[in-house]
């Protein structure tokens, strides 16, 4: 394929990825993304009378003392957020027995989150990582940034070549930490095949809103024979990736591990199968986060 042919083909793939992402966004309940994650700051709006059942931390003690009845402080949330999607592109992510590989699922998740955030008026950035950060962009707003991000997801997830880099989530964590300034909403997308959730995550969660998105293929969590997934790049170049059945133990074992790691670091997490619709999985995640925030 010549360069003249490759450019229109890439643009078409970006267009198709955005169409798929917008279809997922439309399937989510209206406002799910916009109301689930806090902005980077709160601005005082007014004081009003206390309603029984409200948290005591909201009480405006100065007004309460002056008027001799309880009042609470009301804040307006700073709506625009900075959203990072961090996607693992290491070799194990290229495996899959379903219609999608784990990497293709990860790209769709990242694209759906990016489109959701952009539609909510947020700034969006990305990190692609394996043993190191392979590509990144600082969160920016606007249509041009969304196009660049979707293009980067497609260009940066091609077939891998040996020597094979291993996955190291610390690469994504450190890439986000290098971006100084505002608080970020961070989605870390990986198969966590090596049960690798580094302690560095606690430093990221201390300042930012972090969610671990575990992508998996149903077959790799079943006791079956080891397989090799074979496929080809958009340019027609063949490649193969190992699918090691049972390597990570059972699905419940992996979920227990991730739940424990997430709880230890104060993060959210969700497991998403390559056989599962993206919109349904994200809808469940947003619903859980909304319920916890309401409490």
mmCIF file of C-alpha atoms in Angstrom:
data_model
loop_
_atom_site.group_PDB
_atom_site.id
_atom_site.type_symbol
_atom_site.label_atom_id
_atom_site.label_comp_id
_atom_site.label_asym_id
_atom_site.label_seq_id
_atom_site.Cartn_x
_atom_site.Cartn_y
_atom_site.Cartn_z
ATOM 1 C CA UNK A 1 0.000 0.000 0.000
ATOM 2 C CA UNK A 2 1.391 3.402 -0.996
ATOM 3 C CA UNK A 3 1.388 6.475 1.241
ATOM 4 C CA UNK A 4 -1.292 7.989 -0.996
ATOM 5 C CA UNK A 5 -3.496 4.957 -0.335
ATOM 6 C CA UNK A 6 -2.629 4.654 3.364
ATOM 7 C CA UNK A 7 -3.777 8.144 4.403
ATOM 8 C CA UNK A 8 -7.404 7.800 3.202
ATOM 9 C CA UNK A 9 -7.514 4.282 4.655
ATOM 10 C CA UNK A 10 -6.391 5.561 8.067
ATOM 11 C CA UNK A 11 -8.882 8.421 7.953
ATOM 12 C CA UNK A 12 -11.632 5.929 7.191
ATOM 13 C CA UNK A 13 -10.577 3.753 10.146
ATOM 14 C CA UNK A 14 -10.651 6.807 12.428
ATOM 15 C CA UNK A 15 -14.131 7.619 11.151
ATOM 16 C CA UNK A 16 -15.347 4.060 11.767
ATOM 17 C CA UNK A 17 -13.840 4.052 15.261
ATOM 18 C CA UNK A 18 -15.636 7.294 16.117
ATOM 19 C CA UNK A 19 -18.914 5.907 14.736
ATOM 20 C CA UNK A 20 -18.561 2.801 16.938
ATOM 21 C CA UNK A 21 -17.677 4.945 19.955
ATOM 22 C CA UNK A 22 -20.648 7.271 19.408
ATOM 23 C CA UNK A 23 -22.945 4.267 19.100
ATOM 24 C CA UNK A 24 -21.726 3.126 22.522
ATOM 25 C CA UNK A 25 -22.126 6.621 23.974
ATOM 26 C CA UNK A 26 -25.701 6.788 22.678
ATOM 27 C CA UNK A 27 -26.463 3.467 24.364
ATOM 28 C CA UNK A 28 -25.348 4.819 27.749
ATOM 29 C CA UNK A 29 -27.900 6.555 29.913
ATOM 30 C CA UNK A 30 -27.941 10.264 29.126
ATOM 31 C CA UNK A 31 -25.547 12.198 31.331
ATOM 32 C CA UNK A 32 -23.868 9.127 32.856
ATOM 33 C CA UNK A 33 -20.338 10.279 32.150
ATOM 34 C CA UNK A 34 -20.998 13.956 32.802
ATOM 35 C CA UNK A 35 -22.440 13.395 36.279
ATOM 36 C CA UNK A 36 -20.212 10.561 37.510
ATOM 37 C CA UNK A 37 -16.797 12.201 37.822
ATOM 38 C CA UNK A 38 -15.978 15.272 39.842
ATOM 39 C CA UNK A 39 -14.364 18.299 38.294
ATOM 40 C CA UNK A 40 -11.022 19.611 39.476
ATOM 41 C CA UNK A 41 -12.453 22.147 41.885
ATOM 42 C CA UNK A 42 -15.509 23.494 43.694
ATOM 43 C CA UNK A 43 -16.671 27.103 43.796
ATOM 44 C CA UNK A 44 -18.776 28.376 46.727
ATOM 45 C CA UNK A 45 -22.269 29.341 45.576
ATOM 46 C CA UNK A 46 -24.485 30.030 48.615
ATOM 47 C CA UNK A 47 -25.621 28.863 52.035
ATOM 48 C CA UNK A 48 -29.070 27.384 52.540
ATOM 49 C CA UNK A 49 -31.025 25.758 55.367
ATOM 50 C CA UNK A 50 -29.949 22.311 56.444
ATOM 51 C CA UNK A 51 -32.112 19.373 55.317
ATOM 52 C CA UNK A 52 -32.219 16.415 57.772
ATOM 53 C CA UNK A 53 -30.013 13.593 56.533
ATOM 54 C CA UNK A 54 -27.387 15.766 54.835
ATOM 55 C CA UNK A 55 -23.721 15.104 55.774
ATOM 56 C CA UNK A 56 -22.531 17.164 58.735
ATOM 57 C CA UNK A 57 -19.360 18.114 56.817
ATOM 58 C CA UNK A 58 -21.478 20.431 54.624
ATOM 59 C CA UNK A 59 -22.656 22.565 57.555
ATOM 60 C CA UNK A 60 -21.666 26.226 57.339
ATOM 61 C CA UNK A 61 -20.793 26.759 60.983
ATOM 62 C CA UNK A 62 -20.342 30.550 60.716
ATOM 63 C CA UNK A 63 -23.835 31.098 59.263
ATOM 64 C CA UNK A 64 -25.304 28.492 61.618
ATOM 65 C CA UNK A 65 -23.863 30.321 64.652
ATOM 66 C CA UNK A 66 -25.058 33.713 63.413
ATOM 67 C CA UNK A 67 -28.629 32.665 62.533
ATOM 68 C CA UNK A 68 -28.960 30.066 65.306
ATOM 69 C CA UNK A 69 -30.230 27.352 62.955
ATOM 70 C CA UNK A 70 -28.264 24.918 60.789
ATOM 71 C CA UNK A 71 -27.193 25.998 57.303
ATOM 72 C CA UNK A 72 -25.089 24.133 54.745
ATOM 73 C CA UNK A 73 -22.650 25.392 52.118
ATOM 74 C CA UNK A 74 -23.583 24.817 48.463
ATOM 75 C CA UNK A 75 -20.817 24.611 45.880
ATOM 76 C CA UNK A 76 -20.851 24.719 42.101
ATOM 77 C CA UNK A 77 -18.673 22.052 40.549
ATOM 78 C CA UNK A 78 -16.071 23.038 38.005
ATOM 79 C CA UNK A 79 -17.462 21.091 35.091
ATOM 80 C CA UNK A 80 -14.523 20.791 32.729
ATOM 81 C CA UNK A 81 -12.278 17.870 33.604
ATOM 82 C CA UNK A 82 -9.007 16.505 32.277
ATOM 83 C CA UNK A 83 -9.454 12.870 31.223
ATOM 84 C CA UNK A 84 -6.596 10.448 30.509
ATOM 85 C CA UNK A 85 -7.119 7.096 28.785
ATOM 86 C CA UNK A 86 -4.075 4.859 29.312
ATOM 87 C CA UNK A 87 -4.047 1.760 27.094
ATOM 88 C CA UNK A 88 -1.786 -1.280 27.415
ATOM 89 C CA UNK A 89 -0.529 -2.286 23.935
ATOM 90 C CA UNK A 90 1.828 -5.086 25.019
ATOM 91 C CA UNK A 91 1.819 -8.478 23.209
ATOM 92 C CA UNK A 92 -0.672 -10.270 25.463
ATOM 93 C CA UNK A 93 -3.295 -7.675 24.511
ATOM 94 C CA UNK A 94 -3.182 -8.854 20.875
ATOM 95 C CA UNK A 95 -4.664 -12.231 21.798
ATOM 96 C CA UNK A 96 -8.320 -13.180 21.513
ATOM 97 C CA UNK A 97 -10.693 -16.001 20.643
ATOM 98 C CA UNK A 98 -13.788 -13.855 20.088
ATOM 99 C CA UNK A 99 -14.732 -11.384 17.347
ATOM 100 C CA UNK A 100 -12.421 -8.847 19.039
ATOM 101 C CA UNK A 101 -8.956 -9.207 20.498
ATOM 102 C CA UNK A 102 -8.314 -7.715 23.923
ATOM 103 C CA UNK A 103 -6.502 -4.836 22.249
ATOM 104 C CA UNK A 104 -9.409 -4.120 19.912
ATOM 105 C CA UNK A 105 -11.720 -4.095 22.940
ATOM 106 C CA UNK A 106 -9.298 -1.762 24.730
ATOM 107 C CA UNK A 107 -9.249 0.615 21.764
ATOM 108 C CA UNK A 108 -13.055 0.671 21.672
ATOM 109 C CA UNK A 109 -13.244 1.330 25.423
ATOM 110 C CA UNK A 110 -10.680 4.142 25.159
ATOM 111 C CA UNK A 111 -12.439 5.680 22.154
ATOM 112 C CA UNK A 112 -15.860 5.522 23.838
ATOM 113 C CA UNK A 113 -14.522 7.196 26.978
ATOM 114 C CA UNK A 114 -12.777 9.860 24.892
ATOM 115 C CA UNK A 115 -15.903 10.649 22.869
ATOM 116 C CA UNK A 116 -18.030 10.723 26.053
ATOM 117 C CA UNK A 117 -15.616 13.133 27.700
ATOM 118 C CA UNK A 118 -15.270 15.345 24.628
ATOM 119 C CA UNK A 119 -19.056 15.549 24.261
ATOM 120 C CA UNK A 120 -19.255 16.627 27.922
ATOM 121 C CA UNK A 121 -16.856 19.500 27.169
ATOM 122 C CA UNK A 122 -13.883 17.914 28.908
ATOM 123 C CA UNK A 123 -10.242 17.882 27.849
ATOM 124 C CA UNK A 124 -8.946 14.464 26.744
ATOM 125 C CA UNK A 125 -5.433 13.011 26.586
ATOM 126 C CA UNK A 126 -3.938 9.547 26.196
ATOM 127 C CA UNK A 127 -1.030 7.264 27.028
ATOM 128 C CA UNK A 128 -0.105 4.107 25.099
ATOM 129 C CA UNK A 129 2.249 1.895 27.076
ATOM 130 C CA UNK A 130 4.003 -1.453 27.228
ATOM 131 C CA UNK A 131 7.268 -1.564 29.184
ATOM 132 C CA UNK A 132 7.444 2.225 28.661
ATOM 133 C CA UNK A 133 5.224 5.017 27.399
ATOM 134 C CA UNK A 134 5.068 4.592 23.618
ATOM 135 C CA UNK A 135 2.893 7.615 22.878
ATOM 136 C CA UNK A 136 1.068 10.268 24.859
ATOM 137 C CA UNK A 137 -0.749 13.575 24.600
ATOM 138 C CA UNK A 138 -1.666 16.144 27.229
ATOM 139 C CA UNK A 139 -5.430 16.621 27.729
ATOM 140 C CA UNK A 140 -6.892 19.213 25.381
ATOM 141 C CA UNK A 141 -10.407 20.144 24.374
ATOM 142 C CA UNK A 142 -11.967 20.246 20.947
ATOM 143 C CA UNK A 143 -12.728 18.250 17.870
ATOM 144 C CA UNK A 144 -9.152 18.333 16.563
ATOM 145 C CA UNK A 145 -7.802 16.777 19.777
ATOM 146 C CA UNK A 146 -10.424 14.013 19.652
ATOM 147 C CA UNK A 147 -9.420 13.199 16.068
ATOM 148 C CA UNK A 148 -5.729 13.118 17.022
ATOM 149 C CA UNK A 149 -6.448 10.808 19.948
ATOM 150 C CA UNK A 150 -8.507 8.353 17.881
ATOM 151 C CA UNK A 151 -5.819 8.377 15.193
ATOM 152 C CA UNK A 152 -3.135 7.711 17.827
ATOM 153 C CA UNK A 153 -5.118 4.753 19.193
ATOM 154 C CA UNK A 154 -5.216 3.179 15.733
ATOM 155 C CA UNK A 155 -1.645 3.990 14.705
ATOM 156 C CA UNK A 156 -0.128 2.910 18.010
ATOM 157 C CA UNK A 157 -1.772 -0.508 18.277
ATOM 158 C CA UNK A 158 -0.392 -2.327 15.246
ATOM 159 C CA UNK A 159 1.159 -5.818 15.306
ATOM 160 C CA UNK A 160 4.088 -6.173 17.680
ATOM 161 C CA UNK A 161 7.539 -7.346 16.715
ATOM 162 C CA UNK A 162 10.193 -9.156 18.719
ATOM 163 C CA UNK A 163 11.980 -8.400 20.971
ATOM 164 C CA UNK A 164 8.682 -8.351 22.822
ATOM 165 C CA UNK A 165 8.193 -5.612 25.441
ATOM 166 C CA UNK A 166 6.382 -6.656 28.597
ATOM 167 C CA UNK A 167 3.568 -4.677 30.175
ATOM 168 C CA UNK A 168 4.447 -2.321 33.019
ATOM 169 C CA UNK A 169 1.579 -0.135 34.301
ATOM 170 C CA UNK A 170 4.139 2.073 36.037
ATOM 171 C CA UNK A 171 4.949 3.507 32.599
ATOM 172 C CA UNK A 172 1.399 4.869 32.334
ATOM 173 C CA UNK A 173 1.367 6.020 35.956
ATOM 174 C CA UNK A 174 4.588 7.979 35.571
ATOM 175 C CA UNK A 175 3.428 9.489 32.256
ATOM 176 C CA UNK A 176 0.326 10.880 33.983
ATOM 177 C CA UNK A 177 2.340 12.087 36.984
ATOM 178 C CA UNK A 178 4.616 14.078 34.671
ATOM 179 C CA UNK A 179 1.592 16.163 33.663
ATOM 180 C CA UNK A 180 1.537 18.795 36.388
ATOM 181 C CA UNK A 181 -1.340 21.014 37.391
ATOM 182 C CA UNK A 182 -4.937 19.863 37.454
ATOM 183 C CA UNK A 183 -6.585 16.732 38.807
ATOM 184 C CA UNK A 184 -7.205 14.036 36.206
ATOM 185 C CA UNK A 185 -9.807 11.364 35.614
ATOM 186 C CA UNK A 186 -7.643 8.366 34.645
ATOM 187 C CA UNK A 187 -8.750 5.113 33.011
ATOM 188 C CA UNK A 188 -6.014 2.448 33.024
ATOM 189 C CA UNK A 189 -6.938 -0.251 30.481
ATOM 190 C CA UNK A 190 -5.000 -3.540 30.586
ATOM 191 C CA UNK A 191 -5.389 -7.310 30.851
ATOM 192 C CA UNK A 192 -3.186 -7.255 34.003
ATOM 193 C CA UNK A 193 -2.059 -10.684 32.811
ATOM 194 C CA UNK A 194 0.936 -10.681 35.181
ATOM 195 C CA UNK A 195 -1.141 -9.628 38.202
ATOM 196 C CA UNK A 196 0.896 -6.431 38.126
ATOM 197 C CA UNK A 197 -0.781 -3.547 39.940
ATOM 198 C CA UNK A 198 2.186 -1.525 41.264
ATOM 199 C CA UNK A 199 2.257 0.269 44.586
ATOM 200 C CA UNK A 200 2.964 3.460 42.622
ATOM 201 C CA UNK A 201 -0.779 3.555 41.970
ATOM 202 C CA UNK A 202 -1.392 4.926 45.470
ATOM 203 C CA UNK A 203 0.512 8.116 44.575
ATOM 204 C CA UNK A 204 -1.622 8.590 41.463
ATOM 205 C CA UNK A 205 -4.901 7.930 43.287
ATOM 206 C CA UNK A 206 -3.925 10.343 46.050
ATOM 207 C CA UNK A 207 -4.522 13.236 43.648
ATOM 208 C CA UNK A 208 -6.545 11.827 40.739
ATOM 209 C CA UNK A 209 -9.726 9.793 40.100
ATOM 210 C CA UNK A 210 -8.395 6.424 38.877
ATOM 211 C CA UNK A 211 -10.340 3.492 37.408
ATOM 212 C CA UNK A 212 -8.791 0.159 36.408
ATOM 213 C CA UNK A 213 -10.461 -1.439 33.379
ATOM 214 C CA UNK A 214 -9.535 -5.112 33.158
ATOM 215 C CA UNK A 215 -10.028 -6.570 29.668
ATOM 216 C CA UNK A 216 -10.001 -10.338 29.214
ATOM 217 C CA UNK A 217 -10.807 -13.090 26.765
ATOM 218 C CA UNK A 218 -13.161 -15.751 28.187
ATOM 219 C CA UNK A 219 -11.002 -18.598 26.903
ATOM 220 C CA UNK A 220 -7.791 -17.515 28.635
ATOM 221 C CA UNK A 221 -9.472 -17.895 32.029
ATOM 222 C CA UNK A 222 -10.610 -21.452 31.345
ATOM 223 C CA UNK A 223 -8.558 -24.658 31.812
ATOM 224 C CA UNK A 224 -8.013 -25.500 28.144
ATOM 225 C CA UNK A 225 -5.127 -26.093 25.760
ATOM 226 C CA UNK A 226 -2.811 -23.200 24.995
ATOM 227 C CA UNK A 227 -3.629 -21.456 21.725
ATOM 228 C CA UNK A 228 -1.975 -19.048 19.342
ATOM 229 C CA UNK A 229 -4.102 -16.259 17.947
ATOM 230 C CA UNK A 230 -3.199 -15.471 14.350
ATOM 231 C CA UNK A 231 -4.238 -12.367 12.504
ATOM 232 C CA UNK A 232 -3.048 -9.703 10.129
ATOM 233 C CA UNK A 233 -2.538 -5.970 10.247
ATOM 234 C CA UNK A 234 -4.614 -3.577 8.121
ATOM 235 C CA UNK A 235 -1.674 -3.668 5.673
ATOM 236 C CA UNK A 236 -2.029 -7.452 5.367
ATOM 237 C CA UNK A 237 1.074 -8.369 7.373
ATOM 238 C CA UNK A 238 0.536 -11.599 9.390
ATOM 239 C CA UNK A 239 1.314 -11.817 13.102
ATOM 240 C CA UNK A 240 0.696 -14.248 15.943
ATOM 241 C CA UNK A 241 0.123 -13.768 19.675
ATOM 242 C CA UNK A 242 0.011 -16.422 22.397
ATOM 243 C CA UNK A 243 -3.247 -17.052 24.218
ATOM 244 C CA UNK A 244 -2.234 -18.985 27.314
ATOM 245 C CA UNK A 245 -5.301 -20.672 28.755
ATOM 246 C CA UNK A 246 -5.630 -20.548 32.513
ATOM 247 C CA UNK A 247 -2.440 -18.502 32.865
ATOM 248 C CA UNK A 248 -4.082 -15.982 35.144
ATOM 249 C CA UNK A 249 -6.183 -18.536 37.015
ATOM 250 C CA UNK A 250 -9.964 -18.273 36.944
ATOM 251 C CA UNK A 251 -11.965 -15.123 36.311
ATOM 252 C CA UNK A 252 -13.112 -14.885 39.922
ATOM 253 C CA UNK A 253 -9.517 -15.203 41.104
ATOM 254 C CA UNK A 254 -8.504 -12.315 38.859
ATOM 255 C CA UNK A 255 -11.456 -10.204 39.996
ATOM 256 C CA UNK A 256 -10.645 -10.869 43.660
ATOM 257 C CA UNK A 257 -7.054 -9.823 43.022
ATOM 258 C CA UNK A 258 -8.072 -6.614 41.245
ATOM 259 C CA UNK A 259 -10.766 -5.822 43.826
ATOM 260 C CA UNK A 260 -8.183 -6.176 46.605
ATOM 261 C CA UNK A 261 -5.608 -4.063 44.744
ATOM 262 C CA UNK A 262 -8.194 -1.412 43.869
ATOM 263 C CA UNK A 263 -9.486 -1.288 47.435
ATOM 264 C CA UNK A 264 -5.959 -0.964 48.776
ATOM 265 C CA UNK A 265 -5.273 2.025 46.549
ATOM 266 C CA UNK A 266 -8.771 3.572 46.617
ATOM 267 C CA UNK A 267 -9.464 2.975 42.907
ATOM 268 C CA UNK A 268 -12.508 1.688 41.037
ATOM 269 C CA UNK A 269 -12.266 -1.297 38.744
ATOM 270 C CA UNK A 270 -14.363 -3.220 36.240
ATOM 271 C CA UNK A 271 -13.745 -6.401 34.234
ATOM 272 C CA UNK A 272 -14.836 -6.360 30.582
ATOM 273 C CA UNK A 273 -14.937 -9.456 28.366
ATOM 274 C CA UNK A 274 -14.137 -9.432 24.646
ATOM 275 C CA UNK A 275 -17.580 -11.045 24.239
ATOM 276 C CA UNK A 276 -19.355 -8.219 26.137
ATOM 277 C CA UNK A 277 -20.867 -5.020 24.660
ATOM 278 C CA UNK A 278 -18.793 -1.979 25.613
ATOM 279 C CA UNK A 279 -21.798 0.237 26.362
ATOM 280 C CA UNK A 280 -23.226 -2.251 28.867
ATOM 281 C CA UNK A 281 -19.917 -2.625 30.699
ATOM 282 C CA UNK A 282 -19.340 1.136 30.979
ATOM 283 C CA UNK A 283 -22.969 1.701 31.957
ATOM 284 C CA UNK A 284 -22.528 -0.640 34.943
ATOM 285 C CA UNK A 285 -19.288 1.112 35.926
ATOM 286 C CA UNK A 286 -20.829 4.595 35.783
ATOM 287 C CA UNK A 287 -23.882 3.390 37.728
ATOM 288 C CA UNK A 288 -21.666 2.033 40.542
ATOM 289 C CA UNK A 289 -19.642 5.249 40.677
ATOM 290 C CA UNK A 290 -22.775 7.396 40.717
ATOM 291 C CA UNK A 291 -24.307 5.371 43.555
ATOM 292 C CA UNK A 292 -21.141 5.555 45.631
ATOM 293 C CA UNK A 293 -20.868 9.294 45.050
ATOM 294 C CA UNK A 294 -24.519 9.799 46.082
ATOM 295 C CA UNK A 295 -23.784 8.076 49.363
#
